[in-house]
Tab-separated table of C-alpha atoms in Angstrom:
chain	number	residue	atom	x	y	z
A	1202	MET	CA	10.981	21.350	6.185
A	1203	LYS	CA	9.343	22.749	3.062
A	1204	PRO	CA	8.926	20.246	0.160
A	1205	ILE	CA	11.608	20.692	-2.491
A	1206	ALA	CA	10.415	21.252	-6.054
A	1207	ARG	CA	12.762	19.264	-8.311
A	1208	GLY	CA	13.454	20.223	-11.892
A	1209	LYS	CA	12.344	18.004	-14.790
A	1210	TRP	CA	15.839	16.729	-15.602
A	1211	ARG	CA	16.682	16.202	-11.940
A	1212	LEU	CA	13.553	14.083	-11.512
A	1213	ALA	CA	14.282	12.059	-14.658
A	1214	ALA	CA	17.858	11.333	-13.578
A	1215	GLY	CA	16.722	10.331	-10.104
A	1216	MET	CA	14.062	7.956	-11.427
A	1217	ALA	CA	16.534	6.326	-13.815
A	1218	TYR	CA	19.042	5.742	-11.031
A	1219	PHE	CA	16.583	4.270	-8.537
A	1220	ARG	CA	14.909	2.091	-11.165
A	1221	TRP	CA	18.280	0.675	-12.196
A	1222	LYS	CA	19.067	0.031	-8.541
A	1223	ARG	CA	15.806	-1.899	-8.151
A	1224	TYR	CA	16.485	-4.039	-11.222
A	1225	VAL	CA	19.866	-4.955	-9.734
A	1226	GLN	CA	18.196	-5.922	-6.459
A	1227	TRP	CA	15.637	-8.097	-8.215
A	1228	THR	CA	18.323	-9.810	-10.295
A	1229	PHE	CA	21.215	-10.341	-7.907
A	1230	SER	CA	19.820	-10.434	-4.382
A	1231	ARG	CA	19.454	-13.740	-2.578
A	1232	THR	CA	15.792	-13.032	-1.888
A	1233	ARG	CA	13.468	-15.757	-3.161
A	1234	PHE	CA	10.593	-13.902	-4.771
A	1235	ALA	CA	7.145	-15.467	-4.927
A	1236	HIS	CA	5.969	-16.413	-8.409
A	1237	GLU	CA	3.651	-19.455	-8.192
A	1238	LYS	CA	-0.069	-18.879	-8.804
A	1239	ARG	CA	-2.916	-21.301	-8.135
A	1240	SER	CA	-6.531	-21.185	-9.213
A	1241	GLU	CA	-7.625	-23.335	-6.259
A	1242	TRP	CA	-8.035	-21.333	-3.058
A	1243	LEU	CA	-6.363	-22.280	0.191
A	1244	ARG	CA	-8.961	-23.190	2.775
A	1245	TYR	CA	-8.751	-20.559	5.527
A	1246	VAL	CA	-9.277	-16.799	5.237
A	1247	HIS	CA	-6.953	-14.912	7.588
A	1248	TYR	CA	-8.140	-11.408	6.778
A	1249	SER	CA	-10.344	-9.687	4.178
A	1250	HIS	CA	-11.006	-6.057	3.349
A	1251	GLN	CA	-12.544	-3.903	0.629
A	1252	THR	CA	-12.423	-0.261	-0.457
A	1253	ILE	CA	-14.841	1.681	-2.623
A	1254	LEU	CA	-13.838	2.175	-6.257
A	1255	LEU	CA	-15.544	5.415	-7.245
A	1256	ARG	CA	-15.629	8.272	-4.770
A	1257	PRO	CA	-16.551	11.785	-5.941
A	1258	LEU	CA	-13.694	14.117	-5.021
A	1259	GLN	CA	-13.540	17.879	-5.222
A	1260	ASN	CA	-11.848	19.141	-8.419
A	1261	VAL	CA	-11.229	15.576	-9.676
A	1262	GLU	CA	-12.894	14.500	-12.911
A	1263	MET	CA	-14.635	11.136	-12.648
A	1264	TRP	CA	-13.064	9.779	-15.859
A	1265	MET	CA	-9.784	9.441	-13.929
A	1266	GLN	CA	-11.434	7.126	-11.433
A	1267	HIS	CA	-13.186	5.088	-14.121
A	1268	ASN	CA	-9.813	4.630	-15.832
A	1269	LYS	CA	-8.354	3.658	-12.470
A	1270	VAL	CA	-10.710	0.672	-12.449
A	1271	ILE	CA	-9.294	-0.444	-15.814
A	1272	ASN	CA	-5.769	-0.287	-14.416
A	1273	LEU	CA	-6.735	-2.147	-11.246
A	1274	ARG	CA	-8.293	-4.952	-13.276
A	1275	LEU	CA	-5.056	-5.443	-15.250
A	1276	ALA	CA	-2.873	-5.426	-12.126
A	1277	ILE	CA	-5.169	-7.844	-10.313
A	1278	GLU	CA	-4.705	-10.398	-13.095
A	1279	ARG	CA	-1.008	-10.484	-12.216
A	1280	LEU	CA	-1.576	-10.878	-8.470
A	1281	ASN	CA	-4.684	-12.982	-7.985
A	1282	GLY	CA	-3.898	-16.479	-6.744
A	1283	LEU	CA	-0.243	-15.768	-5.925
A	1284	ILE	CA	1.272	-18.112	-3.325
A	1285	ILE	CA	3.947	-16.892	-0.918
A	1286	HIS	CA	5.690	-19.975	0.376
A	1287	PRO	CA	7.672	-19.961	3.647
A	1288	GLY	CA	10.959	-18.146	3.045
A	1289	GLU	CA	9.654	-16.276	-0.017
A	1290	THR	CA	9.024	-12.553	-0.489
A	1291	PHE	CA	6.268	-10.851	-2.469
A	1292	SER	CA	7.317	-7.803	-4.514
A	1293	TYR	CA	4.421	-5.677	-5.743
A	1294	TRP	CA	6.153	-4.302	-8.815
A	1295	LYS	CA	8.124	-7.400	-9.696
A	1296	GLN	CA	4.873	-9.327	-9.887
A	1297	ILE	CA	2.821	-6.687	-11.712
A	1298	GLY	CA	5.508	-5.380	-14.061
A	1299	LYS	CA	5.729	-1.910	-15.544
A	1300	PRO	CA	2.292	-0.448	-16.342
A	1301	THR	CA	2.454	0.715	-19.973
A	1302	ARG	CA	0.001	1.599	-22.723
A	1303	SER	CA	1.063	-1.477	-24.708
A	1304	LYS	CA	-0.227	-3.654	-21.856
A	1305	GLY	CA	-3.581	-1.874	-21.846
A	1306	TYR	CA	-2.996	0.567	-18.996
A	1307	VAL	CA	-4.619	3.965	-19.373
A	1308	GLU	CA	-4.301	7.366	-17.728
A	1309	GLY	CA	-5.771	7.296	-14.240
A	1310	MET	CA	-5.668	9.392	-11.118
A	1311	LEU	CA	-2.233	10.024	-9.612
A	1312	LEU	CA	-1.144	12.066	-6.627
A	1313	SER	CA	2.100	13.903	-7.388
A	1314	GLN	CA	3.637	16.490	-5.068
A	1315	GLY	CA	0.289	16.781	-3.318
A	1316	ARG	CA	-1.628	17.484	-6.522
A	1317	VAL	CA	-4.090	15.319	-8.400
A	1318	THR	CA	-2.936	14.590	-11.932
A	1319	ALA	CA	-3.320	11.892	-14.581
A	1320	GLY	CA	-0.742	9.280	-15.572
A	1321	VAL	CA	-0.566	5.886	-17.253
A	1322	GLY	CA	-1.277	3.230	-14.644
A	1323	GLY	CA	-2.754	5.777	-12.256
A	1324	GLY	CA	-4.808	4.411	-9.392
A	1325	LEU	CA	-2.686	1.403	-8.477
A	1326	CYS	CA	-1.924	2.924	-5.073
A	1327	GLN	CA	-5.412	1.857	-4.036
A	1328	LEU	CA	-4.291	-1.734	-4.540
A	1329	SER	CA	-1.019	-1.329	-2.625
A	1330	ASN	CA	-2.944	0.411	0.180
A	1331	LEU	CA	-5.316	-2.553	0.386
A	1332	LEU	CA	-2.513	-5.120	0.437
A	1333	TYR	CA	-0.607	-3.266	3.143
A	1334	TRP	CA	-3.656	-2.918	5.388
A	1335	MET	CA	-4.588	-6.587	4.977
A	1336	THR	CA	-1.030	-7.729	5.662
A	1337	LEU	CA	-0.952	-5.862	8.980
A	1338	HIS	CA	-3.698	-8.247	10.128
A	1339	THR	CA	-1.711	-11.398	9.373
A	1340	PRO	CA	1.567	-12.966	10.600
A	1341	LEU	CA	3.242	-11.958	7.325
A	1342	THR	CA	6.061	-9.400	7.607
A	1343	VAL	CA	6.188	-6.135	5.654
A	1344	THR	CA	9.857	-5.663	4.729
A	1345	GLU	CA	9.450	-2.609	2.471
A	1346	ARG	CA	6.749	0.013	2.541
A	1347	HIS	CA	6.752	3.696	1.610
A	1348	ARG	CA	4.523	6.192	3.349
A	1349	HIS	CA	2.499	8.826	1.551
A	1350	SER	CA	4.323	12.161	1.730
A	1351	TYR	CA	1.124	14.194	1.450
A	1352	ASP	CA	-2.151	13.872	3.308
A	1353	VAL	CA	-4.523	15.038	0.609
A	1354	PHE	CA	-7.978	14.530	2.101
A	1355	PRO	CA	-9.419	15.406	5.556
A	1356	ASP	CA	-10.554	12.770	8.047
A	1357	SER	CA	-14.244	12.922	7.154
A	1358	ASN	CA	-15.450	9.318	6.731
A	1359	ARG	CA	-11.938	7.958	7.347
A	1360	THR	CA	-12.225	4.416	8.729
A	1361	GLN	CA	-8.521	3.625	9.155
A	1362	PRO	CA	-5.800	5.465	11.073
A	1363	PHE	CA	-3.855	8.138	9.256
A	1364	GLY	CA	-0.776	6.623	7.612
A	1365	SER	CA	-2.126	3.101	7.199
A	1366	GLY	CA	-1.554	2.982	3.443
A	1367	ALA	CA	1.435	2.303	1.198
A	1368	THR	CA	2.277	4.471	-1.781
A	1369	CYS	CA	3.752	2.917	-4.933
A	1370	PHE	CA	5.592	4.170	-7.999
A	1371	TYR	CA	7.244	1.878	-10.534
A	1372	ASN	CA	9.524	0.365	-9.586
A	1373	TYR	CA	11.514	1.816	-6.726
A	1374	LEU	CA	8.612	2.657	-4.403
A	1375	ASP	CA	7.789	-0.996	-3.882
A	1376	LEU	CA	5.748	-2.971	-1.369
A	1377	GLN	CA	7.504	-6.157	-0.255
A	1378	ILE	CA	6.064	-8.778	2.085
A	1379	ALA	CA	8.034	-11.714	3.482
A	1380	ASN	CA	6.597	-15.011	4.672
A	1381	ARG	CA	8.578	-15.898	7.786
A	1382	THR	CA	5.991	-18.400	8.974
A	1383	GLN	CA	5.857	-22.146	8.421
A	1384	GLN	CA	2.751	-22.069	6.213
A	1385	PRO	CA	1.972	-20.779	2.714
A	1386	PHE	CA	-0.216	-17.719	2.173
A	1387	GLN	CA	-2.280	-16.984	-0.899
A	1388	LEU	CA	-3.472	-13.625	-2.181
A	1389	HIS	CA	-7.021	-13.312	-3.484
A	1390	VAL	CA	-7.910	-9.923	-4.987
A	1391	TYR	CA	-10.902	-9.060	-7.146
A	1392	LEU	CA	-13.300	-6.329	-8.220
A	1393	THR	CA	-17.000	-6.104	-7.513
A	1394	ASP	CA	-19.334	-3.575	-9.131
A	1395	THR	CA	-18.500	-1.087	-6.401
A	1396	HIS	CA	-15.371	-2.186	-4.510
A	1397	LEU	CA	-11.799	-3.404	-4.714
A	1398	ALA	CA	-11.703	-6.452	-2.445
A	1399	GLY	CA	-9.046	-8.845	-1.221
A	1400	GLU	CA	-8.112	-11.477	1.311
A	1401	TRP	CA	-5.111	-13.382	2.578
A	1402	ARG	CA	-5.713	-17.126	2.741
A	1403	SER	CA	-3.712	-20.070	4.103
A	1404	ASP	CA	-3.951	-23.836	4.538
A	1405	MET	CA	-3.901	-23.414	8.330
A	1406	PRO	CA	-6.450	-21.440	10.387
A	1407	PRO	CA	-5.437	-18.178	12.094
A	1408	THR	CA	-4.301	-18.319	15.721
A	1409	ARG	CA	-4.126	-14.560	16.363
A	1410	THR	CA	-6.142	-11.418	15.707
A	1411	TYR	CA	-4.683	-7.938	15.278
A	1412	VAL	CA	-5.870	-4.419	16.083
A	1413	ILE	CA	-4.079	-1.427	14.543
A	1414	ILE	CA	-3.764	1.657	16.751
A	1415	GLU	CA	-2.034	5.017	16.451
A	1416	LYS	CA	0.010	6.938	19.002
A	1417	GLU	CA	1.843	10.265	19.149
A	1418	HIS	CA	-0.607	11.829	16.689
A	1419	GLU	CA	0.117	15.510	16.020
A	1420	ILE	CA	-0.794	18.195	13.502
A	1421	LEU	CA	1.755	20.991	13.709
A	1422	PRO	CA	2.315	24.254	11.783
A	1423	SER	CA	5.535	24.368	9.765
A	1424	ILE	CA	7.794	27.389	9.597
A	1425	TRP	CA	7.264	27.567	5.802
A	1426	GLY	CA	3.550	28.176	6.295
A	1427	GLY	CA	1.888	24.776	5.904
A	1428	TYR	CA	1.011	21.994	8.301
A	1429	GLU	CA	2.617	18.642	9.000
A	1430	ARG	CA	0.901	15.568	10.381
A	1431	LYS	CA	2.727	12.835	12.295
A	1432	ASN	CA	1.902	9.625	14.095
A	1433	GLU	CA	3.169	6.147	14.917
A	1434	LEU	CA	1.292	2.925	14.215
A	1435	TYR	CA	1.286	-0.109	16.494
A	1436	ARG	CA	-0.657	-3.324	16.505
A	1437	ASP	CA	-2.045	-5.198	19.467
A	1438	VAL	CA	-1.903	-8.975	19.102
A	1439	TYR	CA	-4.629	-11.125	20.679
A	1440	THR	CA	-5.406	-14.824	20.898
A	1441	LEU	CA	-8.642	-16.027	19.321
A	1442	GLU	CA	-10.108	-16.041	22.827
A	1443	GLY	CA	-9.417	-12.300	23.160
A	1444	GLU	CA	-6.382	-12.503	25.444
A	1445	TRP	CA	-3.815	-9.759	24.795
A	1446	VAL	CA	-0.397	-11.139	23.790
A	1447	GLU	CA	1.824	-8.174	22.889
A	1448	GLN	CA	2.045	-4.797	21.215
A	1449	GLU	CA	4.270	-4.374	18.154
A	1450	TRP	CA	5.607	-1.136	16.678
A	1451	LEU	CA	4.827	-0.911	12.962
A	1452	THR	CA	5.892	2.384	11.445
A	1453	GLN	CA	6.194	6.144	11.767
A	1454	ASN	CA	4.367	8.498	9.410
A	1455	ARG	CA	4.982	12.104	8.458
A	1456	ALA	CA	3.069	13.981	5.781
A	1457	TYR	CA	2.338	17.486	4.572
A	1458	LEU	CA	-1.305	18.491	4.788
A	1459	MET	CA	-2.922	19.638	1.569
A	1460	TYR	CA	-6.012	20.989	3.344
A	1461	GLU	CA	-6.817	23.399	6.159
A	1462	PRO	CA	-6.844	21.338	9.377
A	1463	LEU	CA	-8.839	23.817	11.486
A	1464	LEU	CA	-12.614	24.094	11.538
A	1465	PRO	CA	-14.076	27.441	10.366
A	1466	LYS	CA	-15.631	29.727	12.945
A	1467	GLY	CA	-19.331	29.284	13.620
């Protein structure tokens, strides 16, 4: 199905409706949202990961990525040290708040309708991508995640399966993570000179390891002239001794390709 180009007023009305709906959910739902932060770190690291901050991209000016780092630093201040107690849920946007100029956010790189553009708070998807990927390697449960609708860059140097990120847009494209375990988890996120880094920590050591795999991967031509890419993600659960326990279905992805998927002749 060809992507639908919405008019300006149609987009504005839709955003207003879904943002209002999210505010109602935050205010009146029975969900207990995490809010406590601690400066002391819980003892055990369950999973850690990092992604590069500045990556030269074709037709993308580097100032957008430098501004992205400014936005990431502001968002990290709201997340770093957050504790998710048993029975609580982490909401990405509820914890960060609306990124505005008055809070110091600047125009950074955004992906909109498959195109690179600039917008206030741009670049925060890198943080939601990191959190989602880390969470898949813990016993925490992702209760809300939104897939990227466009696959913008080819697989060259890709280290994770297609569709292993989580897009975000204030406030209705949220990332929510529930703690259905019997132990608290703590989020540690920070910037180095070159990377965005993070880890999930707890007061109890891990008892399982996780491997993310993809199945049913396809790249298919669409009748409107483009290409679509699809897959399903699963995770294999192992004991610390390497014994396989089970395989869990995670999600299904579907995206429009914004590049030519076939190699040139020669």
